[in-house]
Every structure is written in structure tokens, then in C-alpha cells.
């Protein structure tokens, strides 16, 4: 903590003396007599060659660091905005997919309801037809029973008539020799 306080005090004084711990550029001895030292990258001023004061003011570094922070902050905000946009796009796609699925499901339900109503109509129609057929069968059975009863009655009547006619024929045959035929017919007719 004492080193940090000393560094802050040195910075407050404006760093009027060249820092001793700073290495010389391009291998030149510290505090060299040449104001510019040749270097592989070009000509660089030697530390402290410009009167011992730094060549750029401290405020420029503060502005540069402030600009760097602002640019980092702006980059972070842009990244966050891109994340929000992508999340919004995903949610929009998911919502649209869900809406499409719901719409398809609703259409399927409507189709199934239409099929159900159609099938129910067909069932009702078949039930009516079945009831008509059952009524026709019942009527046919009653008619059949009536016709059988009539046939039986006609058979009984025919048998009785046959017996009567046989009796008449027998009576005519017995009386034929006694009475004339036309009188017998009037009597039996």
C-alpha cells in the first residue's frame, strides 16, 4: 500500500525527473547523450531527452483509457443487444411455430368434428333405414300370419265344401233312379 501511495505522489508531482527504472529503448544506455536513438523500428526519442517531462500529458492517457472503456462498454452493449435480438428472434420463431401448430391442431379438430357430424348423420340415416326395415319385416310377418290364417280357413272351407259336394253327388246318384235329374238339381241347388 505504501508503494501505491508513493507512485500516486510521483504521478501528482508530474514526474519531473526521468524514471530510473525505465529501460532504454533499443539497447541504449539509460540517460544516453543522444536525443534520438536508432532502432529497428525507426527513430525513437530517448527517455528524458525532451527535458525530462513526458512527451504526452497525463490527460491524453486518461482520455485514451476513457475512450477504451467507452468502446469496451459500447462493445459489451452491442453484444448484449445482439444476444437480446437473437433471443427475441428465437422466441418469435418458437411463438410462430406454436401458433402454426395450434392452427393445425384447430384445423384437425374442425375436420374431425365435421367427420364426426357426417358419421353421426350416416348413423342416424342407417338407424332410420333399420327401423323401416324392422317395421317392414314386422308388417311382412303379420301379413304372412294373416295369409296363412286365410289359407288355413280357405283349406277348411274347401274341405267342407268338398265334403258337401261329395254328399250331393252321392245323394244324386242314389236318387237319380227315383226322381228326374232337373228336380234333384233344384232341390240340392
JSON list of C-alpha atoms in Angstrom, two decimals:
[
{"chain": "A", "resi": 1, "resn": "UNK", "atom": "CA", "xyz": [0.00, 0.00, 0.00]},
{"chain": "A", "resi": 2, "resn": "UNK", "atom": "CA", "xyz": [2.94, 2.33, 0.70]},
{"chain": "A", "resi": 3, "resn": "UNK", "atom": "CA", "xyz": [4.28, 1.66, -2.81]},
{"chain": "A", "resi": 4, "resn": "UNK", "atom": "CA", "xyz": [0.92, 2.60, -4.31]},
{"chain": "A", "resi": 5, "resn": "UNK", "atom": "CA", "xyz": [0.86, 5.84, -2.29]},
{"chain": "A", "resi": 6, "resn": "UNK", "atom": "CA", "xyz": [4.40, 6.69, -3.41]},
{"chain": "A", "resi": 7, "resn": "UNK", "atom": "CA", "xyz": [3.51, 6.02, -7.04]},
{"chain": "A", "resi": 8, "resn": "UNK", "atom": "CA", "xyz": [0.47, 8.26, -6.76]},
{"chain": "A", "resi": 9, "resn": "UNK", "atom": "CA", "xyz": [2.57, 11.04, -5.20]},
{"chain": "A", "resi": 10, "resn": "UNK", "atom": "CA", "xyz": [5.14, 10.77, -8.01]},
{"chain": "A", "resi": 11, "resn": "UNK", "atom": "CA", "xyz": [2.40, 10.98, -10.60]},
{"chain": "A", "resi": 12, "resn": "UNK", "atom": "CA", "xyz": [0.97, 14.06, -8.83]},
{"chain": "A", "resi": 13, "resn": "UNK", "atom": "CA", "xyz": [4.31, 15.86, -9.00]},
{"chain": "A", "resi": 14, "resn": "UNK", "atom": "CA", "xyz": [4.21, 15.43, -12.72]},
{"chain": "A", "resi": 15, "resn": "UNK", "atom": "CA", "xyz": [7.10, 13.03, -12.89]},
{"chain": "A", "resi": 16, "resn": "UNK", "atom": "CA", "xyz": [9.70, 15.79, -13.48]},
{"chain": "A", "resi": 17, "resn": "UNK", "atom": "CA", "xyz": [12.69, 13.51, -13.29]},
{"chain": "A", "resi": 18, "resn": "UNK", "atom": "CA", "xyz": [13.21, 10.65, -15.67]},
{"chain": "A", "resi": 19, "resn": "UNK", "atom": "CA", "xyz": [12.32, 7.36, -14.09]},
{"chain": "A", "resi": 20, "resn": "UNK", "atom": "CA", "xyz": [15.40, 5.41, -13.21]},
{"chain": "A", "resi": 21, "resn": "UNK", "atom": "CA", "xyz": [13.84, 2.02, -13.53]},
{"chain": "A", "resi": 22, "resn": "UNK", "atom": "CA", "xyz": [12.72, 2.56, -17.09]},
{"chain": "A", "resi": 23, "resn": "UNK", "atom": "CA", "xyz": [14.79, 0.59, -19.63]},
{"chain": "A", "resi": 24, "resn": "UNK", "atom": "CA", "xyz": [16.39, 2.42, -22.52]},
{"chain": "A", "resi": 25, "resn": "UNK", "atom": "CA", "xyz": [14.91, 1.79, -25.96]},
{"chain": "A", "resi": 26, "resn": "UNK", "atom": "CA", "xyz": [16.82, -0.28, -28.50]},
{"chain": "A", "resi": 27, "resn": "UNK", "atom": "CA", "xyz": [19.56, -1.26, -26.12]},
{"chain": "A", "resi": 28, "resn": "UNK", "atom": "CA", "xyz": [20.87, 2.32, -25.49]},
{"chain": "A", "resi": 29, "resn": "UNK", "atom": "CA", "xyz": [22.29, 3.06, -22.08]},
{"chain": "A", "resi": 30, "resn": "UNK", "atom": "CA", "xyz": [19.97, 4.83, -19.69]},
{"chain": "A", "resi": 31, "resn": "UNK", "atom": "CA", "xyz": [20.39, 8.59, -19.76]},
{"chain": "A", "resi": 32, "resn": "UNK", "atom": "CA", "xyz": [22.30, 8.46, -23.10]},
{"chain": "A", "resi": 33, "resn": "UNK", "atom": "CA", "xyz": [23.52, 11.69, -24.69]},
{"chain": "A", "resi": 34, "resn": "UNK", "atom": "CA", "xyz": [21.69, 11.16, -27.96]},
{"chain": "A", "resi": 35, "resn": "UNK", "atom": "CA", "xyz": [18.26, 12.74, -28.03]},
{"chain": "A", "resi": 36, "resn": "UNK", "atom": "CA", "xyz": [17.14, 10.09, -30.55]},
{"chain": "A", "resi": 37, "resn": "UNK", "atom": "CA", "xyz": [18.29, 6.52, -30.52]},
{"chain": "A", "resi": 38, "resn": "UNK", "atom": "CA", "xyz": [18.33, 4.47, -33.75]},
{"chain": "A", "resi": 39, "resn": "UNK", "atom": "CA", "xyz": [16.09, 1.46, -33.54]},
{"chain": "A", "resi": 40, "resn": "UNK", "atom": "CA", "xyz": [14.93, -1.31, -35.81]},
{"chain": "A", "resi": 41, "resn": "UNK", "atom": "CA", "xyz": [11.51, 0.29, -35.92]},
{"chain": "A", "resi": 42, "resn": "UNK", "atom": "CA", "xyz": [12.75, 3.74, -36.65]},
{"chain": "A", "resi": 43, "resn": "UNK", "atom": "CA", "xyz": [13.98, 6.68, -34.65]},
{"chain": "A", "resi": 44, "resn": "UNK", "atom": "CA", "xyz": [12.68, 6.91, -31.10]},
{"chain": "A", "resi": 45, "resn": "UNK", "atom": "CA", "xyz": [13.36, 9.62, -28.56]},
{"chain": "A", "resi": 46, "resn": "UNK", "atom": "CA", "xyz": [15.40, 8.55, -25.64]},
{"chain": "A", "resi": 47, "resn": "UNK", "atom": "CA", "xyz": [13.75, 8.73, -22.26]},
{"chain": "A", "resi": 48, "resn": "UNK", "atom": "CA", "xyz": [14.17, 12.12, -20.70]},
{"chain": "A", "resi": 49, "resn": "UNK", "atom": "CA", "xyz": [15.67, 13.64, -23.88]},
{"chain": "A", "resi": 50, "resn": "UNK", "atom": "CA", "xyz": [12.92, 16.23, -24.14]},
{"chain": "A", "resi": 51, "resn": "UNK", "atom": "CA", "xyz": [13.67, 17.99, -20.92]},
{"chain": "A", "resi": 52, "resn": "UNK", "atom": "CA", "xyz": [12.75, 15.23, -18.52]},
{"chain": "A", "resi": 53, "resn": "UNK", "atom": "CA", "xyz": [8.99, 15.72, -18.89]},
{"chain": "A", "resi": 54, "resn": "UNK", "atom": "CA", "xyz": [6.82, 13.16, -20.60]},
{"chain": "A", "resi": 55, "resn": "UNK", "atom": "CA", "xyz": [6.08, 13.97, -24.22]},
{"chain": "A", "resi": 56, "resn": "UNK", "atom": "CA", "xyz": [2.32, 13.42, -23.80]},
{"chain": "A", "resi": 57, "resn": "UNK", "atom": "CA", "xyz": [0.25, 14.86, -20.99]},
{"chain": "A", "resi": 58, "resn": "UNK", "atom": "CA", "xyz": [-1.40, 12.59, -18.44]},
{"chain": "A", "resi": 59, "resn": "UNK", "atom": "CA", "xyz": [-4.87, 13.77, -19.56]},
{"chain": "A", "resi": 60, "resn": "UNK", "atom": "CA", "xyz": [-4.33, 12.22, -23.01]},
{"chain": "A", "resi": 61, "resn": "UNK", "atom": "CA", "xyz": [-3.81, 8.83, -21.37]},
{"chain": "A", "resi": 62, "resn": "UNK", "atom": "CA", "xyz": [-6.89, 9.41, -19.25]},
{"chain": "A", "resi": 63, "resn": "UNK", "atom": "CA", "xyz": [-8.86, 10.32, -22.39]},
{"chain": "A", "resi": 64, "resn": "UNK", "atom": "CA", "xyz": [-7.48, 7.26, -24.18]},
{"chain": "A", "resi": 65, "resn": "UNK", "atom": "CA", "xyz": [-8.34, 4.99, -21.27]},
{"chain": "A", "resi": 66, "resn": "UNK", "atom": "CA", "xyz": [-11.76, 6.62, -21.02]},
{"chain": "A", "resi": 67, "resn": "UNK", "atom": "CA", "xyz": [-12.26, 6.07, -24.77]},
{"chain": "A", "resi": 68, "resn": "UNK", "atom": "CA", "xyz": [-11.10, 2.46, -24.39]},
{"chain": "A", "resi": 69, "resn": "UNK", "atom": "CA", "xyz": [-13.58, 1.95, -21.54]},
{"chain": "A", "resi": 70, "resn": "UNK", "atom": "CA", "xyz": [-16.33, 3.57, -23.58]},
{"chain": "A", "resi": 71, "resn": "UNK", "atom": "CA", "xyz": [-15.51, 1.42, -26.59]},
{"chain": "A", "resi": 72, "resn": "UNK", "atom": "CA", "xyz": [-15.46, -1.70, -24.37]},
{"chain": "A", "resi": 73, "resn": "UNK", "atom": "CA", "xyz": [-18.74, -0.62, -22.82]},
{"chain": "A", "resi": 74, "resn": "UNK", "atom": "CA", "xyz": [-20.20, 0.02, -26.28]},
{"chain": "A", "resi": 75, "resn": "UNK", "atom": "CA", "xyz": [-18.95, -3.39, -27.48]},
{"chain": "A", "resi": 76, "resn": "UNK", "atom": "CA", "xyz": [-20.49, -5.04, -24.41]},
{"chain": "A", "resi": 77, "resn": "UNK", "atom": "CA", "xyz": [-23.79, -3.24, -25.02]},
{"chain": "A", "resi": 78, "resn": "UNK", "atom": "CA", "xyz": [-23.75, -4.26, -28.67]},
{"chain": "A", "resi": 79, "resn": "UNK", "atom": "CA", "xyz": [-23.03, -7.86, -27.67]},
{"chain": "A", "resi": 80, "resn": "UNK", "atom": "CA", "xyz": [-25.87, -7.77, -25.16]},
{"chain": "A", "resi": 81, "resn": "UNK", "atom": "CA", "xyz": [-28.15, -6.18, -27.79]},
{"chain": "A", "resi": 82, "resn": "UNK", "atom": "CA", "xyz": [-27.23, -8.93, -30.25]},
{"chain": "A", "resi": 83, "resn": "UNK", "atom": "CA", "xyz": [-27.99, -11.54, -27.59]},
{"chain": "A", "resi": 84, "resn": "UNK", "atom": "CA", "xyz": [-31.36, -9.91, -26.89]},
{"chain": "A", "resi": 85, "resn": "UNK", "atom": "CA", "xyz": [-32.09, -9.74, -30.62]},
{"chain": "A", "resi": 86, "resn": "UNK", "atom": "CA", "xyz": [-31.19, -13.40, -31.13]},
{"chain": "A", "resi": 87, "resn": "UNK", "atom": "CA", "xyz": [-33.26, -14.40, -28.09]},
{"chain": "A", "resi": 88, "resn": "UNK", "atom": "CA", "xyz": [-36.17, -12.32, -29.43]},
{"chain": "A", "resi": 89, "resn": "UNK", "atom": "CA", "xyz": [-35.79, -13.94, -32.87]},
{"chain": "A", "resi": 90, "resn": "UNK", "atom": "CA", "xyz": [-35.75, -17.43, -31.28]},
{"chain": "A", "resi": 91, "resn": "UNK", "atom": "CA", "xyz": [-38.79, -16.62, -29.15]},
{"chain": "A", "resi": 92, "resn": "UNK", "atom": "CA", "xyz": [-40.57, -15.17, -32.19]},
{"chain": "A", "resi": 93, "resn": "UNK", "atom": "CA", "xyz": [-39.81, -18.29, -34.20]},
{"chain": "A", "resi": 94, "resn": "UNK", "atom": "CA", "xyz": [-40.95, -20.51, -31.33]},
{"chain": "A", "resi": 95, "resn": "UNK", "atom": "CA", "xyz": [-44.14, -18.46, -30.92]},
{"chain": "A", "resi": 96, "resn": "UNK", "atom": "CA", "xyz": [-44.84, -18.64, -34.65]},
{"chain": "A", "resi": 97, "resn": "UNK", "atom": "CA", "xyz": [-44.18, -22.39, -34.63]},
{"chain": "A", "resi": 98, "resn": "UNK", "atom": "CA", "xyz": [-46.52, -22.77, -31.65]},
{"chain": "A", "resi": 99, "resn": "UNK", "atom": "CA", "xyz": [-49.17, -20.68, -33.42]},
{"chain": "A", "resi": 100, "resn": "UNK", "atom": "CA", "xyz": [-48.80, -22.80, -36.56]},
{"chain": "A", "resi": 101, "resn": "UNK", "atom": "CA", "xyz": [-49.08, -25.98, -34.50]},
{"chain": "A", "resi": 102, "resn": "UNK", "atom": "CA", "xyz": [-52.15, -24.61, -32.70]},
{"chain": "A", "resi": 103, "resn": "UNK", "atom": "CA", "xyz": [-53.71, -23.60, -36.03]},
{"chain": "A", "resi": 104, "resn": "UNK", "atom": "CA", "xyz": [-53.05, -27.04, -37.49]},
{"chain": "A", "resi": 105, "resn": "UNK", "atom": "CA", "xyz": [-54.47, -28.70, -34.39]},
{"chain": "A", "resi": 106, "resn": "UNK", "atom": "CA", "xyz": [-57.56, -26.49, -34.61]},
{"chain": "A", "resi": 107, "resn": "UNK", "atom": "CA", "xyz": [-57.99, -27.38, -38.29]},
{"chain": "A", "resi": 108, "resn": "UNK", "atom": "CA", "xyz": [-57.65, -31.08, -37.44]},
{"chain": "A", "resi": 109, "resn": "UNK", "atom": "CA", "xyz": [-60.23, -30.69, -34.67]},
{"chain": "A", "resi": 110, "resn": "UNK", "atom": "CA", "xyz": [-62.60, -28.97, -37.11]},
{"chain": "A", "resi": 111, "resn": "UNK", "atom": "CA", "xyz": [-62.05, -31.71, -39.69]},
{"chain": "A", "resi": 112, "resn": "UNK", "atom": "CA", "xyz": [-62.62, -34.39, -37.06]},
{"chain": "A", "resi": 113, "resn": "UNK", "atom": "CA", "xyz": [-65.79, -32.61, -35.88]},
{"chain": "A", "resi": 114, "resn": "UNK", "atom": "CA", "xyz": [-67.02, -32.44, -39.49]},
{"chain": "A", "resi": 115, "resn": "UNK", "atom": "CA", "xyz": [-66.27, -36.14, -39.94]},
{"chain": "A", "resi": 116, "resn": "UNK", "atom": "CA", "xyz": [-67.99, -36.89, -36.63]},
{"chain": "A", "resi": 117, "resn": "UNK", "atom": "CA", "xyz": [-71.08, -34.96, -37.68]},
{"chain": "A", "resi": 118, "resn": "UNK", "atom": "CA", "xyz": [-71.08, -36.70, -41.05]},
{"chain": "A", "resi": 119, "resn": "UNK", "atom": "CA", "xyz": [-70.70, -40.09, -39.39]},
{"chain": "A", "resi": 120, "resn": "UNK", "atom": "CA", "xyz": [-73.43, -39.23, -36.88]},
{"chain": "A", "resi": 121, "resn": "UNK", "atom": "CA", "xyz": [-75.71, -38.27, -39.80]},
{"chain": "A", "resi": 122, "resn": "UNK", "atom": "CA", "xyz": [-74.94, -41.55, -41.52]},
{"chain": "A", "resi": 123, "resn": "UNK", "atom": "CA", "xyz": [-75.64, -43.45, -38.28]},
{"chain": "A", "resi": 124, "resn": "UNK", "atom": "CA", "xyz": [-78.99, -41.66, -37.90]},
{"chain": "A", "resi": 125, "resn": "UNK", "atom": "CA", "xyz": [-79.84, -42.45, -41.54]},
{"chain": "A", "resi": 126, "resn": "UNK", "atom": "CA", "xyz": [-78.89, -46.10, -41.05]},
{"chain": "A", "resi": 127, "resn": "UNK", "atom": "CA", "xyz": [-80.95, -46.24, -37.86]},
{"chain": "A", "resi": 128, "resn": "UNK", "atom": "CA", "xyz": [-83.97, -44.84, -39.72]},
{"chain": "A", "resi": 129, "resn": "UNK", "atom": "CA", "xyz": [-83.46, -47.37, -42.51]},
{"chain": "A", "resi": 130, "resn": "UNK", "atom": "CA", "xyz": [-83.11, -50.14, -39.93]},
{"chain": "A", "resi": 131, "resn": "UNK", "atom": "CA", "xyz": [-86.30, -49.03, -38.21]},
{"chain": "A", "resi": 132, "resn": "UNK", "atom": "CA", "xyz": [-88.10, -49.00, -41.60]},
{"chain": "A", "resi": 133, "resn": "UNK", "atom": "CA", "xyz": [-86.78, -52.46, -42.39]},
{"chain": "A", "resi": 134, "resn": "UNK", "atom": "CA", "xyz": [-87.78, -53.74, -38.96]},
{"chain": "A", "resi": 135, "resn": "UNK", "atom": "CA", "xyz": [-91.25, -52.27, -39.48]},
{"chain": "A", "resi": 136, "resn": "UNK", "atom": "CA", "xyz": [-91.43, -53.84, -42.95]},
{"chain": "A", "resi": 137, "resn": "UNK", "atom": "CA", "xyz": [-90.32, -57.20, -41.55]},
{"chain": "A", "resi": 138, "resn": "UNK", "atom": "CA", "xyz": [-92.88, -56.93, -38.76]},
{"chain": "A", "resi": 139, "resn": "UNK", "atom": "CA", "xyz": [-95.57, -55.99, -41.29]},
{"chain": "A", "resi": 140, "resn": "UNK", "atom": "CA", "xyz": [-94.48, -58.86, -43.54]},
{"chain": "A", "resi": 141, "resn": "UNK", "atom": "CA", "xyz": [-94.68, -61.30, -40.63]},
{"chain": "A", "resi": 142, "resn": "UNK", "atom": "CA", "xyz": [-98.16, -60.06, -39.72]},
{"chain": "A", "resi": 143, "resn": "UNK", "atom": "CA", "xyz": [-99.20, -60.27, -43.36]},
{"chain": "A", "resi": 144, "resn": "UNK", "atom": "CA", "xyz": [-97.72, -63.75, -43.61]},
{"chain": "A", "resi": 145, "resn": "UNK", "atom": "CA", "xyz": [-99.60, -64.86, -40.50]},
{"chain": "A", "resi": 146, "resn": "UNK", "atom": "CA", "xyz": [-102.83, -63.35, -41.86]},
{"chain": "A", "resi": 147, "resn": "UNK", "atom": "CA", "xyz": [-102.33, -65.05, -45.23]},
{"chain": "A", "resi": 148, "resn": "UNK", "atom": "CA", "xyz": [-101.54, -68.35, -43.54]},
{"chain": "A", "resi": 149, "resn": "UNK", "atom": "CA", "xyz": [-104.70, -67.99, -41.45]},
{"chain": "A", "resi": 150, "resn": "UNK", "atom": "CA", "xyz": [-106.71, -67.19, -44.59]},
{"chain": "A", "resi": 151, "resn": "UNK", "atom": "CA", "xyz": [-105.14, -70.13, -46.38]},
{"chain": "A", "resi": 152, "resn": "UNK", "atom": "CA", "xyz": [-105.95, -72.44, -43.47]},
{"chain": "A", "resi": 153, "resn": "UNK", "atom": "CA", "xyz": [-109.50, -71.06, -43.38]},
{"chain": "A", "resi": 154, "resn": "UNK", "atom": "CA", "xyz": [-109.82, -71.49, -47.15]},
{"chain": "A", "resi": 155, "resn": "UNK", "atom": "CA", "xyz": [-108.47, -75.03, -46.81]},
{"chain": "A", "resi": 156, "resn": "UNK", "atom": "CA", "xyz": [-111.04, -75.77, -44.10]},
{"chain": "A", "resi": 157, "resn": "UNK", "atom": "CA", "xyz": [-113.79, -74.22, -46.24]},
{"chain": "A", "resi": 158, "resn": "UNK", "atom": "CA", "xyz": [-112.61, -76.14, -49.30]},
{"chain": "A", "resi": 159, "resn": "UNK", "atom": "CA", "xyz": [-112.57, -79.37, -47.31]},
{"chain": "A", "resi": 160, "resn": "UNK", "atom": "CA", "xyz": [-116.09, -78.66, -46.01]},
{"chain": "A", "resi": 161, "resn": "UNK", "atom": "CA", "xyz": [-117.30, -77.76, -49.49]},
{"chain": "A", "resi": 162, "resn": "UNK", "atom": "CA", "xyz": [-115.71, -80.90, -50.89]},
{"chain": "A", "resi": 163, "resn": "UNK", "atom": "CA", "xyz": [-117.48, -82.96, -48.25]},
{"chain": "A", "resi": 164, "resn": "UNK", "atom": "CA", "xyz": [-120.80, -81.25, -49.09]},
{"chain": "A", "resi": 165, "resn": "UNK", "atom": "CA", "xyz": [-120.29, -81.69, -52.82]},
{"chain": "A", "resi": 166, "resn": "UNK", "atom": "CA", "xyz": [-119.43, -85.35, -52.34]},
{"chain": "A", "resi": 167, "resn": "UNK", "atom": "CA", "xyz": [-122.54, -85.71, -50.26]},
{"chain": "A", "resi": 168, "resn": "UNK", "atom": "CA", "xyz": [-124.61, -84.09, -53.02]},
{"chain": "A", "resi": 169, "resn": "UNK", "atom": "CA", "xyz": [-123.08, -86.30, -55.67]},
{"chain": "A", "resi": 170, "resn": "UNK", "atom": "CA", "xyz": [-123.80, -89.36, -53.56]},
{"chain": "A", "resi": 171, "resn": "UNK", "atom": "CA", "xyz": [-127.35, -88.18, -52.94]},
{"chain": "A", "resi": 172, "resn": "UNK", "atom": "CA", "xyz": [-127.88, -87.53, -56.65]},
{"chain": "A", "resi": 173, "resn": "UNK", "atom": "CA", "xyz": [-126.53, -90.95, -57.50]},
{"chain": "A", "resi": 174, "resn": "UNK", "atom": "CA", "xyz": [-128.91, -92.61, -55.03]},
{"chain": "A", "resi": 175, "resn": "UNK", "atom": "CA", "xyz": [-131.94, -90.59, -56.03]},
{"chain": "A", "resi": 176, "resn": "UNK", "atom": "CA", "xyz": [-131.21, -90.48, -59.75]},
{"chain": "A", "resi": 177, "resn": "UNK", "atom": "CA", "xyz": [-133.21, -93.51, -60.49]},
{"chain": "A", "resi": 178, "resn": "UNK", "atom": "CA", "xyz": [-136.19, -92.30, -58.45]},
{"chain": "A", "resi": 179, "resn": "UNK", "atom": "CA", "xyz": [-136.60, -88.60, -59.39]},
{"chain": "A", "resi": 180, "resn": "UNK", "atom": "CA", "xyz": [-135.88, -86.79, -62.62]},
{"chain": "A", "resi": 181, "resn": "UNK", "atom": "CA", "xyz": [-132.50, -85.07, -62.73]},
{"chain": "A", "resi": 182, "resn": "UNK", "atom": "CA", "xyz": [-133.71, -81.48, -63.07]},
{"chain": "A", "resi": 183, "resn": "UNK", "atom": "CA", "xyz": [-135.80, -81.81, -59.90]},
{"chain": "A", "resi": 184, "resn": "UNK", "atom": "CA", "xyz": [-132.91, -83.18, -58.00]},
{"chain": "A", "resi": 185, "resn": "UNK", "atom": "CA", "xyz": [-130.76, -80.22, -59.08]},
{"chain": "A", "resi": 186, "resn": "UNK", "atom": "CA", "xyz": [-133.36, -77.72, -57.92]},
{"chain": "A", "resi": 187, "resn": "UNK", "atom": "CA", "xyz": [-133.71, -79.46, -54.61]},
{"chain": "A", "resi": 188, "resn": "UNK", "atom": "CA", "xyz": [-129.98, -79.63, -53.93]},
{"chain": "A", "resi": 189, "resn": "UNK", "atom": "CA", "xyz": [-129.04, -76.25, -55.57]}
]
